[in-house]
Coordinates of C-alpha atoms in Angstrom, one line a residue:
Chain C
M1 CA 99.9 78.3 80.8
K2 CA 102.0 75.4 82.2
S3 CA 103.3 77.7 84.8
F4 CA 99.9 78.9 85.7
Q5 CA 98.7 75.3 86.2
K6 CA 101.7 74.7 88.4
F7 CA 100.9 77.8 90.4
A8 CA 97.2 76.8 90.8
T9 CA 98.1 73.3 91.9
S10 CA 100.5 74.6 94.5
L11 CA 97.9 77.0 95.7
L12 CA 95.4 74.2 96.1
L13 CA 97.9 72.0 97.9
A14 CA 98.9 74.9 100.2
G15 CA 95.2 75.4 100.9
L16 CA 94.6 71.8 101.7
F17 CA 97.7 71.7 103.9
A18 CA 96.7 74.8 105.8
S19 CA 93.3 73.4 106.5
W20 CA 94.7 70.2 107.6
A21 CA 97.3 71.9 109.8
G22 CA 94.5 74.2 111.1
C23 CA 92.5 71.2 112.2
G24 CA 95.5 69.8 113.9
S25 CA 96.2 72.9 116.0
S26 CA 92.8 73.0 117.6
G27 CA 93.6 70.8 120.5
A28 CA 94.2 67.0 120.5
S29 CA 97.1 66.3 122.8
S30 CA 99.9 64.6 121.1
S31 CA 100.5 61.0 122.0
D32 CA 103.6 61.5 124.2
G33 CA 101.6 63.1 126.9
A34 CA 102.7 66.7 126.2
K35 CA 100.1 69.3 127.3
E36 CA 97.6 70.7 124.8
R37 CA 98.6 73.8 123.0
I38 CA 96.7 77.0 124.0
T39 CA 95.9 79.6 121.5
L40 CA 95.2 83.1 122.7
L41 CA 93.6 85.9 120.6
N42 CA 94.8 89.4 121.4
V43 CA 92.5 92.0 119.8
S44 CA 94.4 95.2 119.7
Y45 CA 94.5 98.5 117.8
D46 CA 96.7 99.7 114.9
P47 CA 99.9 101.2 116.4
T48 CA 100.7 98.2 118.7
R49 CA 101.3 95.9 115.8
E50 CA 105.1 95.9 116.1
L51 CA 105.1 95.9 119.9
Y52 CA 103.0 92.8 120.1
E53 CA 104.8 90.9 117.5
E54 CA 107.8 91.0 119.7
V55 CA 106.0 90.6 123.0
N56 CA 104.2 87.5 121.7
A57 CA 107.4 85.8 120.5
E58 CA 109.1 86.3 123.9
F59 CA 106.0 85.4 125.9
E60 CA 105.4 82.2 124.0
K61 CA 109.0 81.1 124.8
Q62 CA 108.8 82.1 128.4
Y63 CA 105.4 80.6 129.1
E64 CA 106.3 77.2 127.7
E65 CA 109.5 77.1 129.7
K66 CA 107.6 78.0 132.9
T67 CA 104.5 75.8 132.6
G68 CA 105.4 73.2 130.0
T69 CA 102.3 74.2 128.0
P70 CA 103.0 75.3 124.4
I71 CA 101.1 78.6 123.6
K72 CA 100.4 80.6 120.5
V73 CA 99.3 84.2 120.7
E74 CA 97.4 85.4 117.7
Q75 CA 96.9 89.1 116.9
S76 CA 94.2 91.2 115.3
H77 CA 94.7 94.8 114.6
G78 CA 92.5 97.6 113.3
G79 CA 91.0 100.9 114.3
A80 CA 90.2 100.7 118.0
G81 CA 86.4 101.3 117.6
K82 CA 86.2 98.7 114.8
Q83 CA 88.0 96.1 116.9
A84 CA 85.8 96.7 119.9
R85 CA 82.7 96.3 117.7
A86 CA 84.1 93.1 116.2
V87 CA 84.3 91.6 119.8
I88 CA 80.8 92.8 120.5
D89 CA 79.6 91.1 117.4
G90 CA 81.2 87.8 118.4
L91 CA 85.0 87.9 117.6
K92 CA 86.4 85.5 120.3
A93 CA 89.0 87.7 121.9
D94 CA 90.8 86.4 125.0
V95 CA 92.5 89.7 125.7
L96 CA 91.7 93.2 124.6
T97 CA 94.4 95.8 124.3
L98 CA 92.8 99.0 123.0
A99 CA 93.5 102.7 122.8
I100 CA 90.8 104.0 125.1
A101 CA 89.0 102.7 128.1
Y102 CA 85.7 103.8 126.6
D103 CA 85.8 101.1 123.9
I104 CA 86.5 98.4 126.5
D105 CA 83.7 99.8 128.7
Q106 CA 81.3 99.4 125.8
V107 CA 82.4 95.8 125.2
S108 CA 81.8 95.0 128.9
E109 CA 78.4 96.7 128.9
L110 CA 77.1 95.2 125.7
T111 CA 78.4 91.7 126.1
Q112 CA 78.9 91.1 129.8
L113 CA 81.9 88.9 129.0
F114 CA 83.9 90.5 131.8
P115 CA 82.9 92.7 134.8
K116 CA 82.2 96.4 134.7
D117 CA 85.1 97.2 137.0
W118 CA 87.7 95.6 134.8
Q119 CA 89.9 98.6 134.9
K120 CA 90.6 98.1 138.6
R121 CA 92.0 94.5 138.1
L122 CA 95.5 95.4 137.0
D123 CA 97.9 98.1 138.2
N124 CA 98.1 101.6 136.9
N125 CA 94.5 101.6 135.7
S126 CA 95.1 98.4 133.7
C127 CA 97.7 100.3 131.6
P128 CA 101.0 98.5 131.4
Y129 CA 102.2 101.3 129.2
T130 CA 101.0 104.9 128.6
S131 CA 101.7 107.7 126.1
T132 CA 100.9 111.3 125.7
I133 CA 99.9 113.8 123.0
V134 CA 102.8 115.7 121.3
F135 CA 103.3 117.8 118.2
L136 CA 105.2 116.8 115.1
V137 CA 106.5 119.8 113.1
R138 CA 108.7 120.2 110.0
S139 CA 112.4 120.4 110.4
G140 CA 113.6 123.7 111.9
N141 CA 110.1 124.4 113.2
P142 CA 109.4 127.2 110.7
K143 CA 106.3 128.3 112.5
Q144 CA 107.9 128.3 115.9
I145 CA 105.4 126.0 117.5
K146 CA 106.2 125.5 121.2
D147 CA 102.9 124.9 122.9
W148 CA 99.1 124.5 122.4
D149 CA 98.8 128.3 122.2
D150 CA 100.6 128.3 118.9
L151 CA 98.1 126.0 117.3
V152 CA 95.3 128.6 117.4
K153 CA 97.4 131.4 115.7
E154 CA 96.4 132.8 112.3
G155 CA 98.0 131.0 109.4
V156 CA 99.0 127.9 111.3
E157 CA 97.6 124.7 109.6
V158 CA 96.9 121.9 112.1
I159 CA 96.5 118.3 111.0
T160 CA 94.6 116.0 113.4
P161 CA 92.1 113.1 112.8
N162 CA 88.4 113.3 113.2
P163 CA 87.5 112.5 116.9
K164 CA 84.2 111.1 115.6
T165 CA 85.9 108.3 113.7
S166 CA 89.3 108.0 115.5
G167 CA 89.5 107.0 119.2
G168 CA 93.1 108.3 119.5
A169 CA 92.1 111.7 118.1
R170 CA 89.7 112.2 121.1
Y171 CA 92.9 112.6 123.2
N172 CA 94.1 115.3 120.9
Y173 CA 90.9 117.2 121.4
L174 CA 90.8 116.7 125.2
G175 CA 94.5 117.6 125.4
A176 CA 93.7 121.0 123.9
W177 CA 90.6 121.4 126.1
G178 CA 92.5 120.5 129.3
Y179 CA 95.3 123.0 128.4
A180 CA 92.8 125.8 127.9
L181 CA 91.0 125.0 131.2
K182 CA 94.2 125.3 133.0
K183 CA 95.2 128.5 131.2
F184 CA 91.8 130.3 131.7
G185 CA 91.2 129.2 135.3
N186 CA 88.7 126.4 134.5
D187 CA 86.5 128.7 132.4
E188 CA 84.5 126.2 130.2
Q189 CA 83.4 128.8 127.7
K190 CA 86.9 130.0 127.1
A191 CA 88.1 126.5 126.7
R192 CA 85.4 125.9 124.2
D193 CA 86.4 129.0 122.2
F194 CA 90.1 127.9 122.3
V195 CA 89.3 124.5 120.9
K196 CA 87.0 126.0 118.3
K197 CA 89.8 128.3 117.2
L198 CA 92.1 125.3 117.0
Y199 CA 89.7 123.3 114.7
E200 CA 89.3 126.4 112.5
N201 CA 92.9 125.9 111.7
V202 CA 92.4 122.2 110.6
P203 CA 92.1 122.0 106.8
V204 CA 91.7 118.2 106.7
L205 CA 90.2 115.8 109.2
G206 CA 91.7 112.3 108.7
S207 CA 89.5 109.3 109.3
G208 CA 92.1 107.7 111.5
A209 CA 95.5 108.4 113.1
R210 CA 97.6 106.8 110.4
D211 CA 95.6 108.6 107.7
S212 CA 96.4 112.0 109.3
T213 CA 100.1 111.1 109.7
T214 CA 100.2 110.2 106.0
T215 CA 98.6 113.5 105.2
F216 CA 101.1 115.5 107.2
V217 CA 104.2 113.4 106.4
Q218 CA 103.8 112.3 102.8
R219 CA 101.3 114.8 101.3
E220 CA 103.1 117.6 103.1
Q221 CA 99.9 119.3 104.2
G222 CA 99.8 121.5 107.2
D223 CA 102.4 122.9 109.7
V224 CA 101.9 120.7 112.7
L225 CA 100.5 117.2 113.4
I226 CA 98.9 116.5 116.7
T227 CA 99.6 112.9 117.5
W228 CA 100.4 110.3 120.1
E229 CA 104.0 110.3 121.2
N230 CA 104.6 106.7 120.2
E231 CA 103.4 107.5 116.7
A232 CA 105.5 110.6 116.5
L233 CA 108.6 108.7 117.6
L234 CA 107.9 105.9 115.1
A235 CA 107.5 108.5 112.3
L236 CA 110.8 110.0 113.3
K237 CA 112.5 106.6 113.2
E238 CA 110.9 105.5 109.9
L239 CA 111.4 108.8 108.1
G240 CA 114.7 110.0 109.5
P241 CA 115.0 112.7 112.2
E242 CA 116.3 115.3 109.7
K243 CA 112.8 115.9 108.2
F244 CA 110.7 116.4 111.4
E245 CA 111.0 117.4 115.0
I246 CA 108.9 116.5 118.0
V247 CA 107.6 119.4 120.1
V248 CA 106.4 118.5 123.6
P249 CA 103.9 121.1 124.9
S250 CA 104.1 122.6 128.4
I251 CA 101.2 120.4 129.6
S252 CA 99.5 117.4 128.0
I253 CA 97.1 114.6 128.5
L254 CA 98.0 111.2 129.7
A255 CA 97.0 108.7 127.1
E256 CA 96.0 105.4 128.7
P257 CA 95.7 102.4 126.4
P258 CA 94.3 99.8 128.8
V259 CA 94.3 96.0 128.7
T260 CA 91.9 93.3 130.0
V261 CA 91.2 89.6 130.0
V262 CA 87.9 88.8 128.3
D263 CA 86.9 86.3 131.1
K264 CA 84.1 84.3 129.5
N265 CA 85.8 83.9 126.2
A266 CA 89.1 82.8 127.8
A267 CA 87.3 80.5 130.2
A268 CA 85.4 78.9 127.4
H269 CA 88.6 77.2 126.2
G270 CA 90.5 76.9 129.5
A271 CA 92.8 79.8 128.7
Q272 CA 91.9 82.1 131.6
E273 CA 95.2 81.5 133.4
A274 CA 97.2 81.9 130.3
A275 CA 95.5 85.1 129.3
Q276 CA 96.1 86.5 132.8
A277 CA 99.8 85.5 132.6
Y278 CA 100.0 87.2 129.2
L279 CA 98.8 90.5 130.6
E280 CA 101.1 90.1 133.6
Y281 CA 104.0 89.6 131.3
L282 CA 103.4 93.1 130.0
Y283 CA 104.1 94.4 133.5
S284 CA 107.2 92.2 133.9
P285 CA 110.7 93.6 133.4
A286 CA 110.9 92.0 129.9
G287 CA 107.5 93.4 128.9
Q288 CA 108.2 96.9 130.2
K289 CA 111.5 96.9 128.3
L290 CA 109.7 96.0 125.1
A291 CA 107.0 98.7 125.6
A292 CA 109.7 101.4 126.0
K293 CA 111.6 100.0 123.0
H294 CA 108.4 100.5 120.9
F295 CA 108.0 104.1 122.1
Y296 CA 105.3 103.6 124.8
R297 CA 106.1 105.0 128.2
P298 CA 106.5 102.1 130.6
S299 CA 104.5 102.2 133.7
L300 CA 107.4 100.8 135.7
E301 CA 110.4 102.9 134.5
Q302 CA 113.0 101.0 136.4
H303 CA 112.7 98.0 134.1
A304 CA 113.2 99.9 130.8
D305 CA 116.4 100.5 129.0
P306 CA 117.8 103.9 130.1
E307 CA 118.6 104.6 126.5
D308 CA 115.0 104.1 125.5
L309 CA 113.8 106.3 128.4
K310 CA 115.8 109.3 127.2
R311 CA 113.4 109.6 124.3
F312 CA 110.5 110.6 126.6
Q313 CA 110.7 114.2 127.7
E314 CA 109.4 115.3 131.1
V315 CA 106.0 116.8 130.7
E316 CA 103.2 117.7 133.2
L317 CA 100.3 115.4 132.6
F318 CA 96.6 115.5 133.4
D319 CA 94.2 112.6 132.9
V320 CA 90.7 112.0 131.6
D321 CA 89.3 110.9 134.9
D322 CA 90.5 114.0 136.8
V323 CA 89.6 116.7 134.3
F324 CA 86.7 115.2 132.4
G325 CA 85.1 112.9 135.0
G326 CA 86.0 109.7 133.0
W327 CA 85.5 108.5 129.5
S328 CA 81.7 108.0 129.5
E329 CA 81.2 111.5 130.5
A330 CA 83.7 112.9 128.1
Q331 CA 82.2 110.9 125.2
A332 CA 78.7 112.0 126.0
K333 CA 79.5 115.6 126.4
H334 CA 82.0 116.1 123.6
F335 CA 81.9 113.4 121.0
N336 CA 78.5 111.9 120.6
D337 CA 76.1 113.2 118.0
G338 CA 75.1 116.7 118.9
G339 CA 78.0 117.0 121.4
I340 CA 80.3 120.0 121.7
F341 CA 82.6 118.8 118.8
D342 CA 79.6 118.6 116.5
V343 CA 78.4 122.0 117.5
I344 CA 81.8 123.6 117.0
Q345 CA 82.2 122.0 113.6
E346 CA 78.8 123.3 112.5
E347 CA 79.7 126.8 113.7
I348 CA 82.9 126.7 111.8
A349 CA 81.2 125.4 108.6
S350 CA 78.5 128.0 108.7
S351 CA 81.1 130.8 109.2
K352 CA 83.1 129.8 106.1
Chain R
M1 CA 51.2 88.5 80.9
S2 CA 50.2 84.8 80.8
N3 CA 51.8 84.2 77.4
T4 CA 55.2 85.0 78.8
F5 CA 54.9 82.1 81.1
A6 CA 53.3 79.8 78.5
K7 CA 56.1 80.4 76.0
R8 CA 58.5 77.4 75.7
Q9 CA 61.7 78.3 77.3
V10 CA 65.1 76.7 76.8
I11 CA 65.4 76.0 80.5
P12 CA 62.2 74.3 81.6
G13 CA 60.5 74.9 84.9
F14 CA 59.6 78.5 85.5
G15 CA 58.5 77.5 89.0
I16 CA 61.8 76.0 90.0
T17 CA 63.9 78.8 88.6
M18 CA 61.8 81.5 90.1
G19 CA 61.7 79.8 93.4
Y20 CA 65.5 79.5 93.3
T21 CA 65.9 83.1 92.4
V22 CA 63.7 84.4 95.2
T23 CA 65.4 82.1 97.8
Y24 CA 68.8 83.1 96.6
L25 CA 68.1 86.8 96.5
S26 CA 66.5 86.6 99.9
L27 CA 69.5 84.9 101.5
I28 CA 72.1 87.1 100.0
V29 CA 70.4 90.5 99.7
L30 CA 66.9 90.9 101.2
I31 CA 67.3 89.3 104.6
P32 CA 70.5 91.3 105.5
L33 CA 68.7 94.5 104.2
A34 CA 65.6 93.7 106.2
A35 CA 67.8 93.5 109.3
L36 CA 68.8 97.1 108.6
F37 CA 65.2 98.1 108.6
I38 CA 64.5 96.3 111.8
K39 CA 67.6 97.7 113.5
S40 CA 66.6 101.3 112.6
A41 CA 62.9 100.6 113.5
G42 CA 64.2 100.4 117.1
L43 CA 64.6 104.1 117.1
G44 CA 61.0 105.4 116.9
W45 CA 60.0 108.1 114.4
D46 CA 61.3 111.1 116.3
D47 CA 64.8 109.8 116.7
F48 CA 64.8 108.3 113.2
W49 CA 64.1 111.8 111.8
K50 CA 66.7 113.4 114.0
A51 CA 69.3 110.9 112.8
V52 CA 68.6 111.1 109.1
W53 CA 67.4 114.6 108.6
N54 CA 69.7 117.2 110.2
P55 CA 71.8 119.8 108.3
R56 CA 75.0 117.8 108.5
V57 CA 73.5 114.6 107.2
I58 CA 71.6 116.5 104.5
A59 CA 74.8 118.2 103.4
S60 CA 76.4 114.7 103.1
Y61 CA 73.5 113.4 101.1
K62 CA 73.8 116.3 98.6
L63 CA 77.5 115.7 98.3
T64 CA 77.3 112.0 98.0
F65 CA 74.5 111.8 95.5
G66 CA 75.7 114.9 93.6
A67 CA 79.3 113.7 93.3
S68 CA 78.1 110.2 92.3
L69 CA 75.8 111.6 89.6
V70 CA 78.5 113.8 88.2
A71 CA 81.0 110.9 88.3
A72 CA 78.5 108.6 86.6
I73 CA 77.9 111.1 83.8
V74 CA 81.6 111.7 83.3
N75 CA 82.1 107.9 83.2
A76 CA 79.2 107.5 80.7
V77 CA 80.9 109.9 78.3
C78 CA 84.5 109.0 78.8
G79 CA 83.7 105.3 79.2
F80 CA 82.0 105.4 75.8
V81 CA 85.1 106.8 74.1
V82 CA 87.3 104.2 75.8
A83 CA 85.0 101.3 74.9
W84 CA 84.7 102.6 71.3
T85 CA 88.4 102.8 70.9
L86 CA 88.9 99.3 72.3
V87 CA 86.2 97.7 70.2
R88 CA 86.7 99.5 66.9
Y89 CA 90.5 99.8 66.5
K90 CA 93.4 97.6 66.5
F91 CA 96.6 99.0 67.9
P92 CA 99.7 97.7 69.7
G93 CA 99.3 97.2 73.4
K94 CA 95.5 96.9 73.1
A95 CA 95.3 93.8 75.2
I96 CA 97.2 95.5 78.0
I97 CA 95.0 98.6 78.0
D98 CA 92.0 96.4 77.9
A99 CA 93.2 94.5 81.0
M100 CA 94.0 97.8 82.7
I101 CA 90.4 98.8 82.6
D102 CA 89.6 96.3 85.4
L103 CA 92.3 97.6 87.8
P104 CA 89.9 99.9 89.7
F105 CA 87.9 96.7 90.4
A106 CA 90.9 94.8 91.7
L107 CA 92.6 97.4 93.8
P108 CA 91.6 97.7 97.5
T109 CA 89.7 100.9 97.5
A110 CA 92.0 102.4 100.2
V111 CA 95.0 101.9 97.8
S112 CA 93.2 103.9 95.1
G113 CA 92.3 106.6 97.6
I114 CA 95.9 106.9 98.8
A115 CA 97.3 106.9 95.3
L116 CA 94.9 109.6 94.0
T117 CA 95.5 111.8 97.0
A118 CA 99.3 111.4 96.5
V119 CA 98.9 112.6 92.9
Y120 CA 96.4 115.4 93.4
S121 CA 97.4 116.9 96.8
S122 CA 99.2 120.3 96.7
H123 CA 102.6 118.7 96.5
G124 CA 101.6 115.8 94.3
W125 CA 102.6 115.2 90.6
F126 CA 99.5 117.0 89.2
G127 CA 98.4 118.9 92.2
Q128 CA 101.5 121.1 92.3
Y129 CA 100.6 122.4 88.8
L130 CA 96.9 122.7 89.4
E131 CA 97.1 124.5 92.7
P132 CA 98.7 127.7 91.2
L133 CA 95.9 127.8 88.7
G134 CA 93.5 127.9 91.6
I135 CA 92.3 124.4 91.1
K136 CA 92.3 122.5 94.4
V137 CA 91.5 118.8 93.9
A138 CA 92.4 116.9 97.0
Y139 CA 90.2 117.6 100.1
T140 CA 87.5 119.2 98.0
P141 CA 84.3 117.9 96.3
L142 CA 86.2 117.8 93.1
G143 CA 88.6 115.3 94.6
I144 CA 85.7 113.2 95.8
T145 CA 84.2 113.2 92.3
L146 CA 87.5 112.2 90.8
A147 CA 87.8 109.2 93.1
L148 CA 84.3 108.1 92.2
V149 CA 85.1 108.5 88.5
F150 CA 88.1 106.2 89.0
I151 CA 86.2 103.4 90.7
G152 CA 83.2 103.6 88.3
L153 CA 84.9 103.6 84.9
P154 CA 85.1 99.8 84.5
F155 CA 81.3 99.5 84.8
V156 CA 80.6 101.6 81.8
V157 CA 83.4 100.2 79.6
R158 CA 82.6 96.6 80.4
T159 CA 78.9 96.9 79.8
L160 CA 79.4 98.9 76.5
Q161 CA 82.0 96.7 74.9
P162 CA 79.7 93.8 74.0
A163 CA 77.0 96.2 72.7
L164 CA 79.4 98.0 70.5
A165 CA 80.9 94.8 69.3
D166 CA 77.4 93.7 68.1
L167 CA 76.9 97.0 66.3
E168 CA 77.2 96.2 62.6
R169 CA 79.2 98.6 60.5
E170 CA 76.8 98.0 57.6
S171 CA 74.1 100.0 59.4
E172 CA 76.4 103.0 59.6
E173 CA 77.3 102.6 55.9
A174 CA 73.6 102.3 55.1
A175 CA 72.9 105.5 57.1
A176 CA 75.7 107.3 55.3
S177 CA 74.5 106.1 51.8
L178 CA 71.0 107.4 52.7
G179 CA 72.5 110.8 53.2
A180 CA 73.0 111.0 56.9
N181 CA 76.0 113.0 58.1
R182 CA 78.3 111.7 60.9
F183 CA 76.4 113.4 63.7
Q184 CA 73.0 112.0 62.5
T185 CA 74.5 108.6 62.1
F186 CA 75.7 108.7 65.7
T187 CA 72.5 110.1 67.2
R188 CA 70.0 108.1 65.1
V189 CA 71.8 104.8 64.5
I190 CA 74.6 104.2 67.0
L191 CA 73.2 105.8 70.2
P192 CA 69.7 104.2 70.2
T193 CA 71.3 100.8 69.8
I194 CA 73.7 101.0 72.6
L195 CA 71.6 103.2 74.9
P196 CA 70.3 100.4 77.1
A197 CA 73.9 99.1 77.7
L198 CA 75.1 102.7 78.4
L199 CA 72.3 103.2 80.9
T200 CA 73.2 99.9 82.6
G201 CA 76.8 101.0 82.9
F202 CA 75.7 104.4 84.2
A203 CA 73.4 102.9 86.8
L204 CA 76.1 100.5 88.0
S205 CA 78.7 103.2 88.2
L206 CA 76.3 105.5 90.1
A207 CA 75.2 102.8 92.5
R208 CA 78.8 101.9 93.3
A209 CA 79.7 105.5 93.8
I210 CA 76.9 106.2 96.3
G211 CA 78.1 103.4 98.6
E212 CA 81.8 104.0 98.2
Y213 CA 83.9 104.7 101.3
G214 CA 87.5 103.5 101.2
S215 CA 88.8 105.4 98.2
V216 CA 87.0 108.6 99.2
V217 CA 87.9 109.2 102.8
F218 CA 91.5 109.7 102.0
I219 CA 90.9 112.4 99.4
S220 CA 87.9 114.1 100.9
G221 CA 89.4 115.7 104.0
N222 CA 86.2 114.8 105.9
M223 CA 85.2 118.3 106.8
P224 CA 81.7 118.5 108.3
M225 CA 79.1 120.2 106.1
R226 CA 81.6 120.5 103.3
T227 CA 83.4 117.3 102.4
E228 CA 81.8 114.6 104.5
I229 CA 80.3 111.7 102.6
T230 CA 77.3 109.8 104.0
S231 CA 79.3 106.6 104.4
L232 CA 81.6 108.5 106.8
L233 CA 78.7 109.6 108.9
I234 CA 77.5 106.0 109.1
I235 CA 81.0 104.9 110.3
S236 CA 81.1 107.7 112.8
K237 CA 77.7 106.6 114.2
L238 CA 79.1 103.1 114.6
E239 CA 82.1 104.5 116.4
Q240 CA 79.7 105.8 119.0
Y241 CA 78.1 102.3 119.2
D242 CA 74.9 103.9 117.7
T243 CA 74.0 101.0 115.5
A244 CA 70.4 102.1 115.2
G245 CA 71.4 105.6 114.0
A246 CA 73.8 104.1 111.5
A247 CA 71.1 101.7 110.2
A248 CA 68.7 104.7 109.9
I249 CA 71.0 106.6 107.6
S250 CA 71.7 103.4 105.7
V251 CA 68.0 102.9 105.1
V252 CA 67.6 106.4 103.7
M253 CA 70.5 105.8 101.3
L254 CA 69.1 102.4 100.4
I255 CA 65.7 103.8 99.5
A256 CA 67.2 106.7 97.6
S257 CA 69.6 104.4 95.7
F258 CA 66.8 101.9 94.9
G259 CA 64.6 104.7 93.6
L260 CA 67.4 106.0 91.4
L261 CA 68.1 102.5 90.0
L262 CA 64.4 101.8 89.4
A263 CA 64.1 105.0 87.5
I264 CA 67.1 104.2 85.4
N265 CA 65.7 100.7 84.8
M266 CA 62.5 102.2 83.5
L267 CA 64.4 104.5 81.2
Q268 CA 66.3 101.5 79.9
H269 CA 63.1 99.7 79.2
L270 CA 61.7 102.7 77.3
A271 CA 64.9 103.1 75.4
G272 CA 65.0 99.4 74.4
R273 CA 61.4 99.4 73.4
R274 CA 61.7 102.5 71.3
Y275 CA 64.5 101.0 69.4
T276 CA 63.0 97.7 68.7
A277 CA 59.7 99.3 67.7
G278 CA 61.8 101.1 65.1
A279 CA 60.6 104.6 66.1

């Protein structure tokens, strides 16, 4: 009982202290004329957690040296769609770093916090780093999976998340579709049949990317996991390369996780310049090095560590804009209610 | 009706307490729910029906309400046994077992979902032995039901325990001395007494199961028309920024849940009255 009381008291004190410290950090320049501390909120998606932990620490140091203004970057992570909705509902993000442009488009459209043409403001479609879609197979590749074709074969079980609930999984679907278009000379009907055959081989649709990775890796379900390259490389690092192999298909889709400043939110507390500097830091040699270290393909390869670059295999890439006419169109045609993915799923369900 | 108000109560001021209750309920429950209705009203009838009444959503209603009902029934039976054991017997480690009952309340639902899937998937501790027998648990409606049983158990046990503790052994002895066998004693003496509490536990467990998301999505497999729960469809509507559509499905669930709970409440009322009337 005594120890419990002690514990409770210390909790209470900690709470009081935290609230006091919290009040202190919200501005109020210190007496010796040092500049006010700026706090930035970076609202991101799940797999970037480790990357931004490191980026933020480095950026905070560098920014203070350069400008004399102390800065603190706070992070928020979650499923990309959830994060975008949080910002729409009033979470005060200064920068958004999400998985697909569509989510950022929606924020712009529904809140008008930053202009519609946000994606033109930074190089490389506002993507400081990119990725692609690859396959993770079990050690020794027992089913001999080499390309998208092998995913539609009889007896191959494919694990991929549900594109209705996972932003990242939309790339998996579009990757298969784009491959089929190329294979069948842009025949939409044949591409649709190909994708349907692929989803017939999917026994479980995870609700998110990490959910599917867990299903494949830890529950040992399925023969192949379709996943972002950075997730696959991370899984290999975490679990040991002796259990799994990465298979890069002949052609794949360019995954573009874009970034933007949320102008009005940042301007509201005088952090616009800092937010801009933060995103520019991602393009700087130091930022590019970190992106490559954390398994994202840097947009400026010359800055990355050659050792890190070795992990990225050469692959022919197509992008959403060229093949699908941009995200809004792809979303409306394939993923919204009653779209092609829904119809395919209903056909599969009624044939079982 | 008037005599209920006129009766002297321990806490005076029916007006004040009632006013407080209505205000509190409005702030915490009714106003947020009203917002749901208003959101979905933005759709118009045609779109509303399209959102809430298509084969895929109907399949999810059947699964959600079906699995929740089965889980609540299982919980009512098993929870009764657990509560009985905890109330009637003394055994070493009882306090620990009693405390463990609340674990499903305390765990983040995602944790329960992941743990259950780990145990019941085809390579899991139990799953590897069940699969050869042709029993697939994870990624089937059976797995969903299991997750709902897991999260609903504490409701039944915790509502039954006080009722069972109040049950006097003397009444059982009296029944026995009047020639009732064990079965009769159970159905005529014990069950009527605890039925209202049992129904409350059943209702709570059912209501919780209908709205459950976190623990189910990991074990369900989320296959359209087969293992998609309604909560998942609501989330997938939100992913498309279709807030109105999500609200529409929520409204249907809300009305259905409310209807079910109301029916159970009526039953409870009847059960309580029958017992006190000494029928």
